[in-house]
Short mmCIF file of C-alpha atoms and ligand atoms in Angstrom, two decimals:
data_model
loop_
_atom_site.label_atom_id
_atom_site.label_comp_id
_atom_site.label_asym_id
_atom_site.label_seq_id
_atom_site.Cartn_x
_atom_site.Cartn_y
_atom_site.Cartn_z
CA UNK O 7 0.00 0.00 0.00
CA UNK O 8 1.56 3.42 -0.50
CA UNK O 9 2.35 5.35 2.33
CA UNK O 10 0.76 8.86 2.24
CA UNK O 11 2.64 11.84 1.02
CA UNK O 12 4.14 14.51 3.28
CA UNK O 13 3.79 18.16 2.70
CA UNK O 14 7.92 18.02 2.41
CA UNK O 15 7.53 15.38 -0.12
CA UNK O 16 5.31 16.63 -1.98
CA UNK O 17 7.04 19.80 -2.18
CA UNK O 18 10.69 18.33 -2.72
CA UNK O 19 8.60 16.10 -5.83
CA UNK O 20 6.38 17.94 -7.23
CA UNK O 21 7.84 21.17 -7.77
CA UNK O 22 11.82 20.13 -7.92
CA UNK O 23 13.01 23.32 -8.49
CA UNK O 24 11.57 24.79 -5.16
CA UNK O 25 14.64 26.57 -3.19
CA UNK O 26 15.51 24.10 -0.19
CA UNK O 27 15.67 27.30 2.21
CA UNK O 28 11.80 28.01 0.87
CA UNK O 29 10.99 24.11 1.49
CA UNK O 30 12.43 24.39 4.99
CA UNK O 31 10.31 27.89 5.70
CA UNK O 32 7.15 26.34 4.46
CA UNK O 33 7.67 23.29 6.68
CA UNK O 34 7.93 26.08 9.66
CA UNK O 35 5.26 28.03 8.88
CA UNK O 36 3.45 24.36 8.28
CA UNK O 37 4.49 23.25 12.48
CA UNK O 38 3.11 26.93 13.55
CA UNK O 39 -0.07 26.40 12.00
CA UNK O 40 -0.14 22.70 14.28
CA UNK O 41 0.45 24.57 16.83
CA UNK O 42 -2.32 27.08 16.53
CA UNK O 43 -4.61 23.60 15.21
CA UNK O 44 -3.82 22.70 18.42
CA UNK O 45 -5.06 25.82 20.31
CA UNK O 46 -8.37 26.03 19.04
CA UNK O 47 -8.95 22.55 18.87
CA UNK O 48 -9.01 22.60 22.63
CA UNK O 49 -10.77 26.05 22.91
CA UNK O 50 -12.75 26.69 26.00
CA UNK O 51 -10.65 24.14 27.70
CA UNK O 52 -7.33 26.01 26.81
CA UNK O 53 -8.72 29.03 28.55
CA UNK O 54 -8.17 30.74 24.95
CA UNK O 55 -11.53 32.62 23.77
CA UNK O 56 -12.98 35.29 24.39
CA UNK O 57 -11.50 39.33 23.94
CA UNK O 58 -7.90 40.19 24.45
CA UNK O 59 -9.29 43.50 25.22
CA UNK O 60 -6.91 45.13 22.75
CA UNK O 61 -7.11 46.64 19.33
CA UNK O 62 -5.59 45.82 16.24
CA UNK O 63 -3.90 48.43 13.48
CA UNK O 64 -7.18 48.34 12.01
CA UNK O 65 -8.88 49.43 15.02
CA UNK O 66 -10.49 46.19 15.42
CA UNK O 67 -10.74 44.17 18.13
CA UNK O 68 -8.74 41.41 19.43
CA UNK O 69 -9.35 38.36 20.51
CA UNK O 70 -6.99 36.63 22.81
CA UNK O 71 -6.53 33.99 19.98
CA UNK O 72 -5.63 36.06 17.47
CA UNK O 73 -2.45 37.59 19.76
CA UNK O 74 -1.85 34.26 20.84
CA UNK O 75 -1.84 33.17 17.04
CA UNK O 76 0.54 35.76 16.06
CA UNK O 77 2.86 35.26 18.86
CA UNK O 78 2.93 31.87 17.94
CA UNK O 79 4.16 32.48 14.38
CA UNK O 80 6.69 35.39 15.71
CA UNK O 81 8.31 32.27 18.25
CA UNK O 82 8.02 30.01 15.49
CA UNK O 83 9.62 31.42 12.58
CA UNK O 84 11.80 34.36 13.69
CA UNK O 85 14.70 32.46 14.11
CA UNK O 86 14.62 29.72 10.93
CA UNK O 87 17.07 31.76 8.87
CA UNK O 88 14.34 31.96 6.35
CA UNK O 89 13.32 35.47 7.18
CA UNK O 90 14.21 38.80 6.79
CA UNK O 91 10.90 40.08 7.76
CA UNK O 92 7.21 39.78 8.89
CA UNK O 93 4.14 41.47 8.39
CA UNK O 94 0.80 40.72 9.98
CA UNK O 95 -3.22 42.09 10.59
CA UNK O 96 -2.39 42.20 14.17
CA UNK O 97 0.94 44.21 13.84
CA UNK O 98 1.12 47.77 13.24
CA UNK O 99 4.57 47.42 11.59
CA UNK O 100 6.57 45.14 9.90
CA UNK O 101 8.53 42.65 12.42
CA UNK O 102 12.30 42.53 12.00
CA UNK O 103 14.73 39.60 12.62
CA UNK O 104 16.44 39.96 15.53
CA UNK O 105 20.38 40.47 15.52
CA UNK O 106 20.46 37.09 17.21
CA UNK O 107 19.41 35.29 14.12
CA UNK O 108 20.25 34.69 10.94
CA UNK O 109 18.32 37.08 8.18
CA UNK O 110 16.81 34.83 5.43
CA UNK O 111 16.46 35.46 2.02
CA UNK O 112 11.93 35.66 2.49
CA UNK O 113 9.18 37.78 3.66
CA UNK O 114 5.89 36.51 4.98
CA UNK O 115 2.82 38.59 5.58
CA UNK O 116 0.25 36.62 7.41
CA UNK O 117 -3.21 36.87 9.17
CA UNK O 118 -2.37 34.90 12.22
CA UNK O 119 -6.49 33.83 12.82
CA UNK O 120 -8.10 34.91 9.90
CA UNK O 121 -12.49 35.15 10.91
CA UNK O 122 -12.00 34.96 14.61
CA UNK O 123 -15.28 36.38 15.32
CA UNK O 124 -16.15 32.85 14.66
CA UNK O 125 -13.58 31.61 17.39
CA UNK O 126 -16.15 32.41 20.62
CA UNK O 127 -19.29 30.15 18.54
CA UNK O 128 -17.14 27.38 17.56
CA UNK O 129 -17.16 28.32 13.92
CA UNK O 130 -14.29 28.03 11.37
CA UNK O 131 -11.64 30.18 11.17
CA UNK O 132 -7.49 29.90 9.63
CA UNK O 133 -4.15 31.56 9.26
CA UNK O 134 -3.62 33.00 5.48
CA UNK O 135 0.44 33.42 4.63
CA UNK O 136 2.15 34.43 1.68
CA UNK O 137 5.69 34.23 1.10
CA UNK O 138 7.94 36.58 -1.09
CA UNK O 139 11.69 37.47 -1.89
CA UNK O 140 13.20 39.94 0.59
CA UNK O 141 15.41 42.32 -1.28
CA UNK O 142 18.91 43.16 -0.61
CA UNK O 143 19.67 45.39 1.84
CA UNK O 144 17.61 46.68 5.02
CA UNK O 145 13.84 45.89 5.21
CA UNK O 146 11.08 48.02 5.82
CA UNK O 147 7.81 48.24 5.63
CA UNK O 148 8.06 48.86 1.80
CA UNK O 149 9.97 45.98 1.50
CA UNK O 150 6.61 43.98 1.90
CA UNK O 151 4.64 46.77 -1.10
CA UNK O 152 5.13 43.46 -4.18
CA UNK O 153 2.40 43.04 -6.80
CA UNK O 154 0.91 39.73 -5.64
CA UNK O 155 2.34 38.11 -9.14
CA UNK O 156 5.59 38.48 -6.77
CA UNK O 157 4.68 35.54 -4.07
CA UNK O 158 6.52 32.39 -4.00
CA UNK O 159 4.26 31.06 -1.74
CA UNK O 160 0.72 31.43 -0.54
CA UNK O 161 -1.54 29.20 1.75
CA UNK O 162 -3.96 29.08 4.54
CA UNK O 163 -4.87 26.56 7.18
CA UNK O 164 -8.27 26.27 7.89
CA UNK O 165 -9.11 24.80 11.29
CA UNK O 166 -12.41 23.07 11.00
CA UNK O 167 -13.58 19.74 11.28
CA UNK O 168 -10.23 18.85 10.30
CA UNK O 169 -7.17 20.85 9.96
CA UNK O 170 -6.36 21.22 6.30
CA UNK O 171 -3.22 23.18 4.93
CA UNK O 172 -3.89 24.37 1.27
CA UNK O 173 -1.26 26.03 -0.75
CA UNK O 174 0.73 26.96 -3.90
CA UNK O 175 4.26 27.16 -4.99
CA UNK O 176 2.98 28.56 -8.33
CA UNK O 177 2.75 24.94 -10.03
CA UNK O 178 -0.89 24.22 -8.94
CA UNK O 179 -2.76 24.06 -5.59
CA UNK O 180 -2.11 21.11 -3.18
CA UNK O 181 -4.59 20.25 0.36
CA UNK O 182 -2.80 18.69 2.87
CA UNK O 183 -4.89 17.45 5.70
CA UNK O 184 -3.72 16.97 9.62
CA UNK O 185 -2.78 13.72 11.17
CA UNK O 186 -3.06 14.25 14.49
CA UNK O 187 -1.42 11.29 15.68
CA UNK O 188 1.47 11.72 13.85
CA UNK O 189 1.50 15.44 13.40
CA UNK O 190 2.24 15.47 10.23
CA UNK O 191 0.15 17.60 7.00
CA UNK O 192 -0.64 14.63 4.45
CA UNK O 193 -1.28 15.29 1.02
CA UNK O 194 -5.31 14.32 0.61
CA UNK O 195 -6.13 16.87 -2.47
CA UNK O 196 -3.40 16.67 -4.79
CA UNK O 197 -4.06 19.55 -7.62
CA UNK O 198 -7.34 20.77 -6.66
CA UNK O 199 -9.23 22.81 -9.63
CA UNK O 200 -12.04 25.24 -9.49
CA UNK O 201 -14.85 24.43 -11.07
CA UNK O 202 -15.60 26.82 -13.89
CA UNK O 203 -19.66 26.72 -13.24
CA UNK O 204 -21.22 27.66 -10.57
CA UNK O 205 -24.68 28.22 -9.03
CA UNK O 206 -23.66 29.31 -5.59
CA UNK O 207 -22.46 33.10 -4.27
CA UNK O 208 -20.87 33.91 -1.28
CA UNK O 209 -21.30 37.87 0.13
CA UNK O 210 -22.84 39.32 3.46
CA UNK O 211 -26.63 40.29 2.23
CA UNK O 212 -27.08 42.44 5.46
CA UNK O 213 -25.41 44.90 3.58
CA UNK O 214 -27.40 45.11 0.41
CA UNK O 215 -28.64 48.42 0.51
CA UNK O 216 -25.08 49.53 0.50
CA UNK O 217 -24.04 48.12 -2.82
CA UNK O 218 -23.13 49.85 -5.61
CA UNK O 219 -25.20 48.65 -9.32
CA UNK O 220 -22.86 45.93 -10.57
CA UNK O 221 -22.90 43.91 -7.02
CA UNK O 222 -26.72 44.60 -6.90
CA UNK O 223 -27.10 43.46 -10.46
CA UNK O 224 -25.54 40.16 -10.13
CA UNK O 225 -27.00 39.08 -6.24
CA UNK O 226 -30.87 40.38 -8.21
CA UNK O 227 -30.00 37.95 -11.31
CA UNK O 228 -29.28 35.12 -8.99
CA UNK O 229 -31.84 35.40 -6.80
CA UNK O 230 -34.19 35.46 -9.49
CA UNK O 231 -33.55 32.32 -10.34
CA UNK O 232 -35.06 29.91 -13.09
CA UNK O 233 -37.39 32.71 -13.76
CA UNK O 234 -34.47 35.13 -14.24
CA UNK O 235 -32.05 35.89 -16.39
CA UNK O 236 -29.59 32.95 -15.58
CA UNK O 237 -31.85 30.76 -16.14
CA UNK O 238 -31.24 28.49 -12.77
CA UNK O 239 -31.05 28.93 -9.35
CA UNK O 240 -28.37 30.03 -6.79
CA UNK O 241 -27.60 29.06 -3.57
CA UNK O 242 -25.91 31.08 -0.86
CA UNK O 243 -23.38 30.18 1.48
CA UNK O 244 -21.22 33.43 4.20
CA UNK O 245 -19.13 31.18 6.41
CA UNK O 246 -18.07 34.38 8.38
CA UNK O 247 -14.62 33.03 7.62
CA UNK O 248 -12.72 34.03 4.28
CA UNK O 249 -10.55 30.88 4.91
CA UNK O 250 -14.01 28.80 5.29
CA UNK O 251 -15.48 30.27 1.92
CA UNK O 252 -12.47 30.12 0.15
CA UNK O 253 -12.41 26.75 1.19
CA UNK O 254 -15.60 25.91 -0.08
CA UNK O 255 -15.12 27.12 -3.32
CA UNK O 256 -11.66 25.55 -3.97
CA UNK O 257 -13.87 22.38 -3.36
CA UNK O 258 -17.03 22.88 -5.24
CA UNK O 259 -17.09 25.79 -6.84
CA UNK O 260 -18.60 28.98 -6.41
CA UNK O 261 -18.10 33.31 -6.56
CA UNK O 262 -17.04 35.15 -3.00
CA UNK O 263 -17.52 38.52 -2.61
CA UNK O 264 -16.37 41.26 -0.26
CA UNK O 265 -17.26 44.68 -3.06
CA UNK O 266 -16.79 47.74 -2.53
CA UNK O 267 -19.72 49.43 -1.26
CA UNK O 268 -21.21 53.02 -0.37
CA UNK O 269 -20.72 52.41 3.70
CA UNK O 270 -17.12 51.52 2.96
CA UNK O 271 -16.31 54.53 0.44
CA UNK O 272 -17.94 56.91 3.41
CA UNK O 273 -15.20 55.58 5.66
CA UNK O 274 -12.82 56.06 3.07
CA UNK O 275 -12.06 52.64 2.48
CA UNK O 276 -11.54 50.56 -0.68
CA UNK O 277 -12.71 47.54 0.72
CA UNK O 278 -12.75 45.20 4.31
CA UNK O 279 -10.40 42.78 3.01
CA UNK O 280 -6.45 43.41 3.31
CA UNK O 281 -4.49 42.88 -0.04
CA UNK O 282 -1.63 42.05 1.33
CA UNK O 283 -2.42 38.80 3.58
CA UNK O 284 -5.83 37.95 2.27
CA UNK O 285 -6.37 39.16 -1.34
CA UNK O 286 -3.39 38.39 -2.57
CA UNK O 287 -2.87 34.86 -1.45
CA UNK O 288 -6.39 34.04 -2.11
CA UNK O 289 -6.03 35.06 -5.72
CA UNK O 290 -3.07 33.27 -6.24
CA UNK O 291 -4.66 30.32 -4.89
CA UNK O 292 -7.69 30.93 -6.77
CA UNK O 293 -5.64 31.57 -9.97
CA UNK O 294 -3.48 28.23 -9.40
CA UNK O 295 -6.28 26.50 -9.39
CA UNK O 296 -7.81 27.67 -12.57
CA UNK O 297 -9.84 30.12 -10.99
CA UNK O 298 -9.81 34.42 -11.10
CA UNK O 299 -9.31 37.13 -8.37
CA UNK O 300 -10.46 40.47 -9.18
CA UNK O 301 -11.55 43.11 -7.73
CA UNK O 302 -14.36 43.95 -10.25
CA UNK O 303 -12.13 46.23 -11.96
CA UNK O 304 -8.59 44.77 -12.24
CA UNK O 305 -6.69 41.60 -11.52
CA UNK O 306 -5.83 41.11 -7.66
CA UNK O 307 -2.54 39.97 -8.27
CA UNK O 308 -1.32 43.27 -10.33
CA UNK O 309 -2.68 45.85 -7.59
CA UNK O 310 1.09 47.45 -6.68
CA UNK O 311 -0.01 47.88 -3.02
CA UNK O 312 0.67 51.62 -1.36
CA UNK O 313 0.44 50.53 2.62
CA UNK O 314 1.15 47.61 4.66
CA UNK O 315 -2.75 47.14 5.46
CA UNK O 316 -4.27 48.09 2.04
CA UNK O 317 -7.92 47.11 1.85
CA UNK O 318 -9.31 45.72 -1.56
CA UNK O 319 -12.79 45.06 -2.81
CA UNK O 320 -12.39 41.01 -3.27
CA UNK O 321 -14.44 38.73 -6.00
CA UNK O 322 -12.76 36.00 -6.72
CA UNK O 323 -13.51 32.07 -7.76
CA UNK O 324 -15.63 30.30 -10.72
CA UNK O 325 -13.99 31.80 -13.74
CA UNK O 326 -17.44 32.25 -15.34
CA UNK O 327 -19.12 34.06 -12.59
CA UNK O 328 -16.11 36.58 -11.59
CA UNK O 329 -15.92 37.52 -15.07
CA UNK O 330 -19.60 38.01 -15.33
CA UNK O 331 -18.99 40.21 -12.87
CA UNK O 332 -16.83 41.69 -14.13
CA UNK O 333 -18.42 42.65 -17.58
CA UNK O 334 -21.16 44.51 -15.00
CA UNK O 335 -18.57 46.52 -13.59
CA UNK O 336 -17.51 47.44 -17.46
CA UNK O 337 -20.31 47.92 -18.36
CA UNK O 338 -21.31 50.62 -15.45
CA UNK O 339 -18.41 52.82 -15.92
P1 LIG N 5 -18.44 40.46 7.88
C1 LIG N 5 -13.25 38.15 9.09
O1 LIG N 5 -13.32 39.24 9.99
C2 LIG N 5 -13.11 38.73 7.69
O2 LIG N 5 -11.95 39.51 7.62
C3 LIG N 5 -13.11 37.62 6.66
O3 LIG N 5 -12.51 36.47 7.10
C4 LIG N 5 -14.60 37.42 6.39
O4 LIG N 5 -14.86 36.94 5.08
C5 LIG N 5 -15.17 38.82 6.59
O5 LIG N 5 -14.25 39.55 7.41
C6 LIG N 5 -16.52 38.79 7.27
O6 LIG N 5 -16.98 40.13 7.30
O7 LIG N 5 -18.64 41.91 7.51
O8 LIG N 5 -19.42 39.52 7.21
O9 LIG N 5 -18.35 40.20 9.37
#
């Protein structure tokens, strides 16, 4: 019988020209998301939920899991020799490598616990990474301002009913999915694909009176259904989670949607959704697995980002659908 694949095997096999340094980062980042499995596998019982009573950059606020979460990547992957920096939601700044150890040759930006607002109801949530070059010389903030067309790497973990680690190296999407007796990320969902088709959308409807006509136009099609212009009908599915919906599409299809919308443009904001440790990881997930990330108006991964904690209107998934989508957003301006 053959023995299942490791997440180092598969990467040392399937993609042989994968830097060993970025192999042996990946495999780090891979133990700090077992770690944080761990956490909120135990919850209540790990005396981890509930508020940290603390706010983020984004003036959101914390729960204890999500500083627990980042400190857990900051302990865990500081001192590989992989890094020469690390960006996350719950950091103001970038975090630099200590003169103790040795600067790497990577960057990661990460959401440490990506939809914890799910954490306190038992709902899913994940950690979203994405891995770039560092360039020469000091790093800064700016350092971390690449296209998303720049990542090596992107991924997520999604704790759920299992623990499943999803990523790319840029030659497709692999799932690996936790063994908790051994510890160890085995490959379950080799190459996963996007469906092309889809008759299920994913966006928050409580905040339909703020969308602008393209949004409105699509959700109104769809929910007309058979009778409408489609021609079938939808289904909806808001996990609360972006790791949970992206999740759901990478298995069975589907369109999520975070738009733009009125209430957002009155606070000044593009978006909810950060471009660099959510958009841009998702699309290049999305786009490895045959899928498209756009923000109705241009491609995710070609938005040069201007700030560490950029917000970006997000619609990405069934190439048929996010280019429908598209075309409405054409069409309106
Ligand atoms: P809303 C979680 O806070 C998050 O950043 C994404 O994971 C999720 O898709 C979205 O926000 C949920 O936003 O407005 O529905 O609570």
């Amino acid at each position: 019988m053959n023995s299942p694949v490791s997440l180092k095997q598969q990467l040392l096999t399937s993609n042989s020209d994968l830097p060993p340094n970025l192999v042996a980062l990946i495999d780090d980042v891979a133990s700090a998301c077992r770690n944080i499995s761990a956490l909120v596998t135990r919850g209540a019982m790990a005396g981890v939920l509930g508020d940290a009573g603390s706010e983020n950059v984004q003036g959101e606020g914390q729960k204890k899991l999500d500083v627990i979460s980042n400190d857990v990547f900051i302990d865990k992957l500081q001192w590989s020799g992989n890094l020469a920096g690390m960006a996350s939601e719950e950091m103001d700044d970038m975090h630099p490598i200590p003169a103790a150890f040795t600067r790497g040759d990577y960057l990661i930006t990460f959401d440490p616990l990506d939809g914890s607002s799910n954490i306190d109801v038992n709902g899913s949530v994940g950690t979203i990474f994405s891995i770039m070059q560092a360039p020469a010389g000091d790093v800064n903030n700016s350092s971390f301002l690449q296209p998303g067309n720049r990542q090596v790497c992107a991924g997520y973990c999604l704790y759920s009913s299992a623990s499943m680690l999803v990523l790319t190296t840029g030659n497709g999407v692999d799932g690996f999915t936790l063994d908790v007796s051994s510890g160890e990320f085995l490959l379950t969902h080799a190459d996963i694909r996007v469906p092309a088709e889809t008759s299920e959308f994913s966006i928050n409807a409580a905040y339909t009176r703020h969308w602008f006509a393209p949004v409105k136009r699509y959700i109104d099609e769809a929910l007309l259904g058979s009778e409408g212009p489609r021609g079938r009908n939808f289904n909806m599915r808001w996990a609360g989670s972006m790791v949970g919906d992206v999740h759901r599409i990478l298995m069975r299809g589907g369109v999520f949607m975070y738009p733009a919308d009125k209430k957002l443009a009155a606070d000044n904001k593009a978006g909810k959704l950060r471009l660099l440790y959510e958009a841009s990881p998702m699309g290049m997930l999305m786009e490895q697995a045959g899928g498209l990330a756009s923000t109705g108006n241009e491609r995710i991964l070609d938005i040069q980002p201007d700030s560490l904690h950029q917000r970006v209107p997000v619609i990405m998934g069934s190439a048929t659908e996010v280019e429908l989508v598209d075309s409405y957003h054409s069409e309106a301006s």
